[in-house]
XYZ file of C-alpha atoms in Angstrom:
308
model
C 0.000 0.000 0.000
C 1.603 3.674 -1.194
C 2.234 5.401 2.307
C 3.637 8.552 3.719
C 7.699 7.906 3.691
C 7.988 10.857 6.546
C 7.262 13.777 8.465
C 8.550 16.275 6.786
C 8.295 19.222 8.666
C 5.786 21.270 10.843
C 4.286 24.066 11.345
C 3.449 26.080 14.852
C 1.958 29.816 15.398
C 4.030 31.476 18.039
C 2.966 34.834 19.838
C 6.599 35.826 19.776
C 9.388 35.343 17.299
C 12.193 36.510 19.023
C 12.367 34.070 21.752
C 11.184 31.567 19.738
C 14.387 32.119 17.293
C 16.355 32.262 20.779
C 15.075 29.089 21.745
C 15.413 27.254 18.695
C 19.176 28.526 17.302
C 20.906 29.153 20.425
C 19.385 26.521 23.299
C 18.999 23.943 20.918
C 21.312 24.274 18.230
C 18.784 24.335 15.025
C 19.761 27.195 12.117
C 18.267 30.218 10.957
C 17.111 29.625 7.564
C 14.792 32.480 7.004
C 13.063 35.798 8.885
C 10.738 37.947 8.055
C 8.551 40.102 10.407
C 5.767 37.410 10.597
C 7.867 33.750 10.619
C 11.181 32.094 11.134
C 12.293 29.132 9.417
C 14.438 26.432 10.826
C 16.797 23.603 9.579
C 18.534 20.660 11.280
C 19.684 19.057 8.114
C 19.936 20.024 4.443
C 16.362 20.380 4.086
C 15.526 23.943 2.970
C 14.031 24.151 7.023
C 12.028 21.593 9.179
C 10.258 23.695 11.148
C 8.223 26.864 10.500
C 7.345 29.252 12.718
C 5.169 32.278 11.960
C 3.753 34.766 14.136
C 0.374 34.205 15.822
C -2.196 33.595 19.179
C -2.608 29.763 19.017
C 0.704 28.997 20.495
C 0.449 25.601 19.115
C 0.914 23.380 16.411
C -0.723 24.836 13.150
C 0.521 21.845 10.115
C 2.173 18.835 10.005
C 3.575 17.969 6.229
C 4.270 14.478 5.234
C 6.053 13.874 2.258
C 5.207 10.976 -0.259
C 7.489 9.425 -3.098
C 6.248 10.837 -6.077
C 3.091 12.277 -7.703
C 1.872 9.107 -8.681
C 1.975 7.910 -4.491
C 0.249 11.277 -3.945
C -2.562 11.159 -6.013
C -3.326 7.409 -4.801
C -3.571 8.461 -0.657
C -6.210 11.472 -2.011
C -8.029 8.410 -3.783
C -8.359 6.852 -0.650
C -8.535 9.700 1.174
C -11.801 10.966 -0.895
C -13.080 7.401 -0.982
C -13.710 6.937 2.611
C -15.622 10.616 2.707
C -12.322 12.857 4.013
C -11.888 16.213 2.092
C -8.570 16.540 0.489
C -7.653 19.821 -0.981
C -4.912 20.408 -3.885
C -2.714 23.452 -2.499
C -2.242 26.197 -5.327
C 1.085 26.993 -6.375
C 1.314 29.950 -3.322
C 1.214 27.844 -0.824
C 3.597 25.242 -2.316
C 5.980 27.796 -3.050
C 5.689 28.669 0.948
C 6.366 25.384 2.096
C 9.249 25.226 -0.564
C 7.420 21.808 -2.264
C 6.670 20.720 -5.285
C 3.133 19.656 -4.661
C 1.129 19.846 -1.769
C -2.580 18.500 -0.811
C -4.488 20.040 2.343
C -6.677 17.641 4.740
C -7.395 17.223 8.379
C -7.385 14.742 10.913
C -10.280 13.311 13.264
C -8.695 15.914 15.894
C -9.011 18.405 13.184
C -5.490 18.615 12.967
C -4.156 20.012 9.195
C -2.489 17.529 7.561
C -0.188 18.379 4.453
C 0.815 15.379 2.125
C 3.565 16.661 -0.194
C 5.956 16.000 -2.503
C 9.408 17.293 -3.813
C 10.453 18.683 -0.562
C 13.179 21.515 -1.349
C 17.214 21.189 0.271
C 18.952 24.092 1.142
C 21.231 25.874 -1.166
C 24.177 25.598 1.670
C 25.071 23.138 3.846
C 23.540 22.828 7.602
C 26.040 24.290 10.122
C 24.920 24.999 13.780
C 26.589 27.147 16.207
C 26.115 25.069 19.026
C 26.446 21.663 18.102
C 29.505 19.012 18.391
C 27.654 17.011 15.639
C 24.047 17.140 14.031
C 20.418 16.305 14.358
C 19.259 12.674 12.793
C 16.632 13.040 9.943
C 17.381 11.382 6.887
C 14.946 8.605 6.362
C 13.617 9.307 9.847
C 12.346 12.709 8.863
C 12.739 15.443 11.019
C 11.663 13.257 13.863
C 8.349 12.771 15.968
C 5.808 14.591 17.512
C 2.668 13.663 20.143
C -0.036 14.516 19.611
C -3.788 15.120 21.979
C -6.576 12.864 21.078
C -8.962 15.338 22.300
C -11.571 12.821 23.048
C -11.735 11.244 19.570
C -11.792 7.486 19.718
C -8.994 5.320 18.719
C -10.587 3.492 16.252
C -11.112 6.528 14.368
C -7.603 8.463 14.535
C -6.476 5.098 13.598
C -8.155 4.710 10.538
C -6.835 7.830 9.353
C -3.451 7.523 9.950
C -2.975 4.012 9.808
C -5.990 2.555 6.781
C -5.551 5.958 5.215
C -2.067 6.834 5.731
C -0.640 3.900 5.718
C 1.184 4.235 9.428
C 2.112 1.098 11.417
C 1.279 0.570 15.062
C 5.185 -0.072 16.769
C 3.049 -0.333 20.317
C 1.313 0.816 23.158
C 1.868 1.966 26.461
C -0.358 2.030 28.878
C 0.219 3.320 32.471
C -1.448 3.846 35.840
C -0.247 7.201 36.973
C -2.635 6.943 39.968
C -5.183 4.701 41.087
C -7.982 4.710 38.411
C -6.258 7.440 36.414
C -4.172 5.656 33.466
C -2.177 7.259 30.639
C -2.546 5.373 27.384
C -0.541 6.180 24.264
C -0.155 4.090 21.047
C 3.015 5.004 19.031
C 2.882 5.091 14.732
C 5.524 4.627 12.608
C 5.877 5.288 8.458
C 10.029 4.325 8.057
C 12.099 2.919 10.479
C 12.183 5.636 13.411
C 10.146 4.109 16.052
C 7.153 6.332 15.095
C 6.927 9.824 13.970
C 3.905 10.410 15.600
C 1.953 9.076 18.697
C -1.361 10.068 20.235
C -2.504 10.212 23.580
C -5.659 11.286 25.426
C -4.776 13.495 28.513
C -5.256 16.798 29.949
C -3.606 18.653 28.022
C -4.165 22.458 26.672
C -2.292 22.054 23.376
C -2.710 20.195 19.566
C 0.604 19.052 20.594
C 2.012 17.600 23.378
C 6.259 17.442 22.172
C 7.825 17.765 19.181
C 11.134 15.161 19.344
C 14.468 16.008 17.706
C 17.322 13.388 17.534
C 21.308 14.446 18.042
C 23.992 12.171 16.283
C 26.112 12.904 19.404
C 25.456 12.349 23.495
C 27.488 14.894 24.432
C 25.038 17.013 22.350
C 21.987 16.146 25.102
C 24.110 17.525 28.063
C 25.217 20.335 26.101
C 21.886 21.659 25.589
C 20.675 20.784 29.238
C 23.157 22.903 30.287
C 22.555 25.558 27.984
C 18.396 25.271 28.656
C 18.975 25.306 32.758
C 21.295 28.246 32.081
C 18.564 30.024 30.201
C 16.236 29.520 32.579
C 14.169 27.909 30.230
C 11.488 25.912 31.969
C 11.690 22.105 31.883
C 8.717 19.377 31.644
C 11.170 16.400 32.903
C 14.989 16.273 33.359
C 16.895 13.553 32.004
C 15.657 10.150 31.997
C 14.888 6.764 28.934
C 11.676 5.698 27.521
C 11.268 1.923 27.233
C 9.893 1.608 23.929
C 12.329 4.066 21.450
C 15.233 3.548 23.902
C 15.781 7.546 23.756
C 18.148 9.576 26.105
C 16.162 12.707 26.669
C 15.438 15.717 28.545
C 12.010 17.706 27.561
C 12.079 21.095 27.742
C 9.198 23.924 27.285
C 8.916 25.936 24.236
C 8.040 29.668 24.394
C 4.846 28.659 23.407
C 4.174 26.547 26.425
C 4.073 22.889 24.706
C 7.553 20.957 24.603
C 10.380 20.049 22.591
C 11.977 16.409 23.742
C 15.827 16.458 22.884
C 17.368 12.803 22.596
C 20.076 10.953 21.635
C 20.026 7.144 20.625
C 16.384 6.724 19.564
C 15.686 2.751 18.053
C 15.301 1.846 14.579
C 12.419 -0.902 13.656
C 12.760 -3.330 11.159
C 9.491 -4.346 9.877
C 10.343 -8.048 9.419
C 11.060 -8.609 12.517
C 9.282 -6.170 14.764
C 6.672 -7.301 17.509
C 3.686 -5.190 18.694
C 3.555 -5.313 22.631
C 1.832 -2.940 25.170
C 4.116 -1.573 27.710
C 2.781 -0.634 31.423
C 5.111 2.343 31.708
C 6.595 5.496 30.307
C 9.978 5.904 31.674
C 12.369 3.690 31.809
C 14.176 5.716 34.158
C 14.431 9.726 35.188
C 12.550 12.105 33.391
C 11.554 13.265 36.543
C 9.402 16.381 36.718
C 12.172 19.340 37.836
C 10.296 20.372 40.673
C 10.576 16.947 42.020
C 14.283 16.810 41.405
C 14.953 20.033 43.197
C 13.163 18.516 46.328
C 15.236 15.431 46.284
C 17.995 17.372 45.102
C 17.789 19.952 48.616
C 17.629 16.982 51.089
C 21.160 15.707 49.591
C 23.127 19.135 49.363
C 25.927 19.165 52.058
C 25.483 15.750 52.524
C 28.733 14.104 54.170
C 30.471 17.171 54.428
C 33.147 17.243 56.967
């Protein structure tokens, strides 16, 4: 079945620029590609940017493009799309020329999240070089990398047949934990190429489209660089350092100036289809990823500590 090969890149409306360009180029090591007064545009790889940024209220996740093979892959998904009653638009040449691709098609998902299926996504005229980094972000046939997204109260069954009868996505697994007695948090993890999944759903209180947007570093020394660099920002944390059991990734997650997160990782696990076995897992963490508040309490009870 013709499938979406990755996630290409997305899109978010920020209230302010500035500290989102901050945030983005100098905490986490991503490159300017363009500014104007109303967006920024980011790379982490040769692509002409990955993530888009242009001035707004929402605060929030506003696209998420997938690119397909070729025209031919493209125009089958809006067959199927159309077939089972879902509105797919063909973007005029304006809009592809925004989002720097050859062809582009407009839909939504259950959530009512935009969906852009593309094709011919552009590279960069120059090479990627960050200012920050001791090596560089992993995309490639991962795509820029994975994001989590709210269920807002729409069933499984019907997300799923969207992204995974529609899309073509593959269920890696599940996780499903009880955070507190009754109260369980329940996640189910989609893949299209062999990063564990480039985008997961989950249905928990949550203000946001988007929960975390996940980007990859070819180097560990890259995660504790940026820690740093984040806790000397003050730039507010979700959870400090820690390992999720399913995608194996060494992470910290850190707020975004438009209050959802970005997850920075190192060492995230590649699935081979032939091989690969759908399980449900019963927790989240690994280890760590500790909420910072948390950490600081623990962290106060230790401090001078055997001191003589």
């Amino acid at each position: 079945m013709t499938e979406v090969k990755e996630l290409a890149y997305v899109v978010y409306e920020a209230s302010s620029l500035r500290d989102w360009e901050h945030f983005a180029v100098d905490l986490l090591g991503m490159q300017l590609a363009e500014k104007s007064a109303d967006a920024i545009a980011l790379r982490t790889d040769e692509k002409a940017y990955r993530w888009l940024v242009r001035r707004g209220p929402a605060d929030d996740l506003a696209a998420s493009g997938y690119e397909v093979a070729d025209d031919a892959a493209l125009d089958e998904l809006v067959g199927r799309l159309t077939a089972a009653g879902v509105e797919a638009a063909e973007g005029d040449a304006a809009l592809a020329a925004s989002r720097k691709v050859d062809r582009i098609v407009v839909t939504a998902d259950p959530m009512g999240n935009r969906v852009e299926l593309v094709t011919g996504f552009a590279d960069a005229a120059a090479p990627f070089r960050s200012g920050v980094l001791l090596g560089g972000f992993v995309t490639g046939a991962g795509g820029a990398g994975h994001q989590v997204l709210l269920a807002k109260g729409v069933a499984r069954d019907a997300y799923l047949e969207f992204y995974e009868n529609l899309l073509g996505f593959r269920i890696s697994d599940r996780i499903v934990e009880e955070l507190a007695p009754g109260v369980f948090a329940d996640l189910v993890f989609l893949r299209c190429n062999p990063r564990h999944h480039s985008v997961a759903f989950g249905d928990m209180p949550h203000p946001k489209r988007t929960h975390h947007f996940m980007v990859e570093v070819t180097d560990i020394r890259d995660v504790g660089m940026a820690y740093d660099r984040c806790m000397d920002a003050k730039q507010p944390f979700e959870m400090t350092l820690g390992m999720h059991p399913n995608d194996h990734m060494f992470s910290f997650y850190v707020r975004t100036p438009s209050g959802f997160s970005v997850e920075y990782g190192w060492g995230g696990l590649l699935v081979d289809d032939e091989t690969w076995q759908v399980t449900t897992l019963d927790r989240l963490h690994s280890w760590g990823h500790r909420p910072p508040g948390a950490v600081a309490d623990l962290l106060s009870h230790t401090t001078g500590k055997g001191a003589h």
